[in-house]
Amino acid sequence: AQSVAQPEDQVNVAEGNPLTVKCTYSVSGNPYLFWYVQYPNRGLQFLLKYITGDNLVKGSYGFEAEFNKSQTSFHLKKPSALVSDSALYFCAVRPVNKFYFGSGTKLNVKP
Amino acid sequence: EPEVTQTPSHQVTQMGQEVILRCVPISNHLYFYWYRQILGQKVEFLVSFYNNEISEKSEIFDDQFSVERPDGSNFTLKIRSTKLEDSAMYFCASSSRQGVSIVGNQPQHFGDGTRLSIL
């Protein structure tokens, strides 16, 4: 069965510190991988994607993600967190023509 | 920057009633999607739509659901006879097409959602 796992419901980090939001997946073939962010009462906003090529993908707002094929992971990272990064983050994979989303990780960045 | 817009932002409906959720995708996009997010839970795929046909649908998208593109700009989701468990946020999304060979890898742009409350 296709699945996406975000093992942490919540990640707490101090402003200025690096952050990592974890994602692992189990899908057939070579899926496309995405990260989305959701602010309160808003839709999902695209952050970045991995299709092929360099395993380190850079995206919006200083975020980046590292694709690891052997570990089937696609962790979201940022070198220095901002309070404004506090939001709900969703990992998504797209094996064919639909998205599978993780359950979301709430990121809390404290001043 | 062009946006996907959804109306209404909040819909309250009696159980058993029909409801239509409306979406205006980004104008040059060709692929359209509906998702739902039950409060506090993950985002769930419902259906994808291309070239006036359903491309793929999930097991959630049963006979009570239908989608339509009634004109060149709107994309609607209809629930024929709503149930309590249909209460959720419903998100519309659209994506562009960039060549046949890499179709499907474009990010989806989401609307802000319609909160559907079934009483």
XYZ file of N, CA, C and O in Angstrom, chain A residues 9-106:
392
model
N 4.326 14.503 15.327
C 3.153 15.369 15.260
C 3.542 16.834 15.428
O 2.891 17.720 14.886
N 4.606 17.059 16.206
C 4.992 18.433 16.520
C 6.510 18.503 16.653
O 7.149 17.579 17.146
N 7.056 19.607 16.159
C 8.482 19.880 16.305
C 8.625 21.262 16.917
O 8.024 22.220 16.428
N 9.379 21.344 17.987
C 9.628 22.621 18.650
C 11.092 23.006 18.463
O 11.987 22.187 18.656
N 11.316 24.255 18.081
C 12.683 24.711 17.866
C 12.765 26.188 18.223
O 11.779 26.940 18.106
N 13.919 26.593 18.706
C 14.122 28.000 19.037
C 14.514 28.773 17.786
O 15.192 28.248 16.885
N 14.064 30.008 17.742
C 14.392 30.864 16.606
C 15.910 30.942 16.428
O 16.658 31.084 17.394
N 16.341 30.825 15.175
C 17.773 30.883 14.890
C 18.436 29.524 14.829
O 19.533 29.393 14.277
N 17.780 28.527 15.391
C 18.336 27.171 15.357
C 17.922 26.452 14.084
O 16.903 26.797 13.473
N 18.687 25.440 13.681
C 18.268 24.667 12.506
C 17.051 23.805 12.838
O 16.845 23.419 13.990
N 16.251 23.529 11.814
C 15.076 22.689 12.004
C 15.057 21.569 10.975
O 15.582 21.706 9.863
N 14.472 20.451 11.381
C 14.256 19.316 10.490
C 12.856 18.779 10.737
O 12.476 18.548 11.880
N 12.101 18.600 9.666
C 10.796 17.952 9.731
C 10.906 16.691 8.890
O 11.218 16.756 7.703
N 10.601 15.555 9.502
C 10.891 14.273 8.872
C 9.726 13.748 8.032
O 8.559 13.961 8.358
N 10.107 13.022 6.967
C 9.118 12.382 6.099
C 9.729 11.127 5.513
O 10.848 11.169 4.991
N 9.005 10.025 5.592
C 9.401 8.808 4.891
C 8.210 8.327 4.082
O 7.062 8.639 4.402
N 8.479 7.579 3.051
C 7.399 7.177 2.167
C 7.568 5.719 1.747
O 8.654 5.154 1.811
N 6.444 5.174 1.313
C 6.448 3.814 0.787
C 5.492 3.788 -0.393
O 4.272 3.701 -0.225
N 6.057 3.958 -1.570
C 5.250 3.918 -2.789
C 6.012 3.145 -3.850
O 7.224 2.998 -3.777
N 5.290 2.701 -4.841
C 5.923 1.952 -5.925
C 6.561 2.916 -6.920
O 6.120 4.063 -7.074
N 7.594 2.473 -7.572
C 8.241 3.270 -8.601
C 9.052 4.414 -8.045
O 9.484 4.406 -6.890
N 9.253 5.401 -8.857
C 10.025 6.586 -8.473
C 9.072 7.774 -8.395
O 8.823 8.440 -9.383
N 8.551 8.041 -7.230
C 7.548 9.097 -7.128
C 8.172 10.485 -7.136
O 9.349 10.656 -6.875
N 7.345 11.450 -7.416
C 7.708 12.839 -7.199
C 7.400 13.175 -5.737
O 6.416 12.705 -5.190
N 8.222 14.002 -5.129
C 8.105 14.294 -3.705
C 7.938 15.790 -3.507
O 8.597 16.588 -4.183
N 7.078 16.151 -2.580
C 6.734 17.554 -2.375
C 6.650 17.869 -0.879
O 6.375 16.992 -0.056
N 6.844 19.136 -0.574
C 6.514 19.673 0.738
C 5.573 20.861 0.556
O 5.795 21.716 -0.314
N 4.544 20.872 1.417
C 3.594 21.971 1.449
C 3.512 22.515 2.875
O 3.705 21.780 3.843
N 3.181 23.788 2.990
C 2.971 24.410 4.296
C 1.545 24.934 4.361
O 0.988 25.386 3.345
N 0.945 24.820 5.529
C -0.427 25.300 5.725
C -0.462 26.227 6.933
O -0.173 25.809 8.054
N -0.854 27.477 6.680
C -1.068 28.423 7.759
C -2.523 28.356 8.188
O -3.378 27.911 7.417
N -2.840 28.790 9.398
C -4.210 28.673 9.908
C -5.241 29.245 8.937
O -5.074 30.350 8.405
N -6.293 28.472 8.694
C -7.421 28.890 7.850
C -7.003 29.180 6.405
O -7.692 29.926 5.704
N -5.930 28.590 5.985
C -5.485 28.783 4.608
C -5.288 27.440 3.918
O -5.198 26.393 4.550
N -5.214 27.476 2.596
C -4.903 26.269 1.847
C -3.432 25.929 1.931
O -2.640 26.627 2.553
N -3.074 24.849 1.296
C -1.683 24.410 1.303
C -0.872 25.231 0.301
O -1.310 25.476 -0.815
N 0.309 25.628 0.716
C 1.193 26.365 -0.171
C 2.409 25.516 -0.513
O 3.022 24.913 0.363
N 2.756 25.494 -1.782
C 3.891 24.712 -2.255
C 5.201 25.295 -1.736
O 5.416 26.512 -1.779
N 6.075 24.430 -1.232
C 7.402 24.846 -0.769
C 8.494 24.402 -1.732
O 9.349 25.201 -2.130
N 8.490 23.113 -2.046
C 9.542 22.588 -2.919
C 9.158 21.205 -3.407
O 8.210 20.591 -2.907
N 9.915 20.733 -4.396
C 9.644 19.414 -4.961
C 10.956 18.761 -5.372
O 11.945 19.427 -5.676
N 10.929 17.434 -5.387
C 12.016 16.644 -5.944
C 11.448 15.792 -7.074
O 10.494 15.026 -6.867
N 12.065 15.919 -8.235
C 11.664 15.099 -9.378
C 12.781 14.122 -9.725
O 12.603 12.914 -9.768
N 13.953 14.684 -9.969
C 15.122 13.881 -10.284
C 16.344 14.763 -10.118
O 16.237 15.970 -9.928
N 17.541 14.159 -10.146
C 18.748 14.970 -10.103
C 19.330 15.096 -8.708
O 19.316 14.145 -7.912
N 19.834 16.283 -8.401
C 20.496 16.540 -7.128
C 19.587 16.193 -5.951
O 18.426 16.599 -5.920
N 20.126 15.458 -4.995
C 19.308 15.014 -3.859
C 18.921 16.144 -2.924
O 17.986 16.004 -2.138
N 19.625 17.254 -2.960
C 19.300 18.400 -2.112
C 18.534 19.412 -2.951
O 19.035 19.935 -3.935
N 17.295 19.654 -2.543
C 16.412 20.545 -3.292
C 16.188 21.807 -2.474
O 15.881 21.729 -1.281
N 16.319 22.943 -3.108
C 16.060 24.215 -2.423
C 14.698 24.753 -2.836
O 14.291 24.620 -3.994
N 13.998 25.342 -1.857
C 12.659 25.820 -2.130
C 12.420 27.221 -1.599
O 13.351 27.988 -1.394
N 11.150 27.496 -1.347
C 10.741 28.827 -0.905
C 11.120 29.067 0.553
O 11.258 28.121 1.331
N 11.245 30.365 0.892
C 11.435 30.820 2.277
C 12.669 30.223 2.946
O 12.711 30.081 4.167
N 13.684 29.839 2.173
C 14.916 29.315 2.740
C 14.885 27.847 3.110
O 15.847 27.323 3.683
N 13.776 27.181 2.793
C 13.686 25.747 3.083
C 14.399 24.921 2.031
O 14.520 25.321 0.874
N 14.857 23.763 2.450
C 15.439 22.793 1.549
C 15.050 21.397 2.031
O 14.602 21.230 3.167
N 15.200 20.430 1.152
C 14.860 19.060 1.525
C 15.875 18.121 0.894
O 16.366 18.364 -0.212
N 16.150 17.048 1.617
C 17.137 16.085 1.148
C 16.465 14.755 0.843
O 15.842 14.144 1.722
N 16.589 14.337 -0.388
C 16.038 13.059 -0.820
C 17.068 11.962 -0.562
O 18.232 12.075 -0.949
N 16.626 10.901 0.108
C 17.503 9.759 0.364
C 16.792 8.510 -0.126
O 15.851 8.022 0.520
N 17.227 7.998 -1.262
C 16.508 6.891 -1.886
C 16.613 5.612 -1.058
O 15.630 4.874 -0.919
N 17.774 5.347 -0.495
C 17.954 4.102 0.250
C 17.111 4.080 1.519
O 16.633 3.024 1.939
N 16.917 5.248 2.113
C 16.097 5.337 3.316
C 14.666 5.751 2.999
O 13.863 5.900 3.931
N 14.358 5.935 1.739
C 13.035 6.426 1.290
C 12.563 7.575 2.178
O 11.451 7.558 2.737
N 13.424 8.567 2.295
C 13.095 9.726 3.124
C 13.233 11.015 2.321
O 13.951 11.071 1.317
N 12.545 12.026 2.813
C 12.570 13.343 2.158
C 12.351 14.373 3.259
O 11.301 14.991 3.359
N 13.380 14.559 4.076
C 13.265 15.433 5.242
C 13.385 16.905 4.854
O 14.250 17.282 4.058
N 12.566 17.713 5.465
C 12.568 19.167 5.232
C 13.509 19.823 6.243
O 13.480 19.482 7.429
N 14.303 20.781 5.751
C 15.289 21.402 6.630
C 15.350 22.904 6.380
O 14.998 23.390 5.312
N 15.833 23.590 7.422
C 16.116 25.017 7.282
C 17.243 25.326 8.254
O 17.183 24.941 9.415
N 18.278 26.026 7.802
C 19.452 26.262 8.656
C 19.153 27.137 9.868
O 19.738 26.946 10.930
N 18.221 28.089 9.717
C 17.951 29.022 10.801
C 16.458 29.341 10.835
O 15.947 30.017 9.951
N 15.775 28.826 11.841
C 14.313 28.958 11.900
C 13.882 30.371 12.281
O 14.562 31.068 13.052
N 12.727 30.767 11.753
C 12.089 32.038 12.090
C 10.763 31.761 12.796
O 10.108 30.745 12.530
N 10.345 32.685 13.659
C 9.047 32.541 14.323
C 7.933 32.415 13.281
O 6.975 31.657 13.453
N 8.079 33.136 12.182
C 7.065 33.114 11.125
C 7.003 31.786 10.384
O 6.076 31.565 9.589
N 7.951 30.893 10.631
C 7.895 29.557 10.027
C 6.905 28.649 10.751
O 6.605 27.553 10.277
N 6.407 29.073 11.882
C 5.454 28.262 12.649
C 4.201 28.017 11.814
O 3.516 28.955 11.398
N 3.920 26.754 11.563
C 2.803 26.374 10.697
C 2.720 24.849 10.689
O 3.456 24.163 11.390
N 1.810 24.362 9.867
C 1.643 22.911 9.695
C 2.297 22.526 8.364
O 2.029 23.146 7.333
N 3.139 21.511 8.390
C 3.895 21.118 7.206
C 3.482 19.713 6.767
O 3.418 18.784 7.584
N 3.233 19.592 5.475
C 2.806 18.319 4.916
C 3.792 17.853 3.856
O 4.141 18.602 2.939
N 4.197 16.611 3.984
C 4.962 15.939 2.948
C 3.966 15.244 2.018
O 2.909 14.761 2.475
N 4.271 15.194 0.742
C 3.370 14.536 -0.200
C 4.187 13.806 -1.250
O 5.268 14.243 -1.636
N 3.661 12.674 -1.698
C 4.281 11.926 -2.787
C 3.253 11.731 -3.880
O 2.048 11.648 -3.617
N 3.744 11.625 -5.091
C 2.863 11.537 -6.245
C 3.366 10.446 -7.156
O 4.174 10.691 -8.040
N 2.902 9.208 -6.945
C 3.373 8.124 -7.810
C 2.750 8.148 -9.199
O 3.421 7.828 -10.154
N 1.506 8.509 -9.333
C 0.865 8.509 -10.649
C 0.145 9.843 -10.826
O 0.745 10.833 -11.165
N -1.116 9.858 -10.548
C -1.900 11.056 -10.831
C -2.653 11.546 -9.612
O -3.640 12.235 -9.733
N -2.240 11.149 -8.447
C -2.847 11.689 -7.244
C -1.781 11.819 -6.178
O -0.737 11.208 -6.261
N -2.077 12.649 -5.222
C -1.138 12.893 -4.139
C -1.492 12.040 -2.927
O -2.657 11.859 -2.602
N -0.456 11.572 -2.271
C -0.612 10.992 -0.948
C 0.074 11.943 0.021
O 1.251 12.253 -0.140
N -0.675 12.385 1.020
C -0.139 13.325 1.980
C 0.190 12.624 3.289
O -0.495 11.684 3.708
N 1.239 13.118 3.939
C 1.485 12.716 5.310
C 0.461 13.358 6.226
O -0.350 14.188 5.803
N 0.511 12.982 7.473
C -0.483 13.454 8.442
C -0.187 14.857 8.943
O -0.995 15.441 9.654
N 0.954 15.393 8.579
C 1.287 16.760 8.959
C 2.118 16.829 10.224
O 1.983 16.006 11.136
N 2.995 17.815 10.278
C 3.815 18.092 11.454
C 3.657 19.563 11.791
O 3.872 20.428 10.932
N 3.266 19.816 13.024
C 3.127 21.199 13.465
C 4.489 21.696 13.934
O 5.099 21.125 14.839
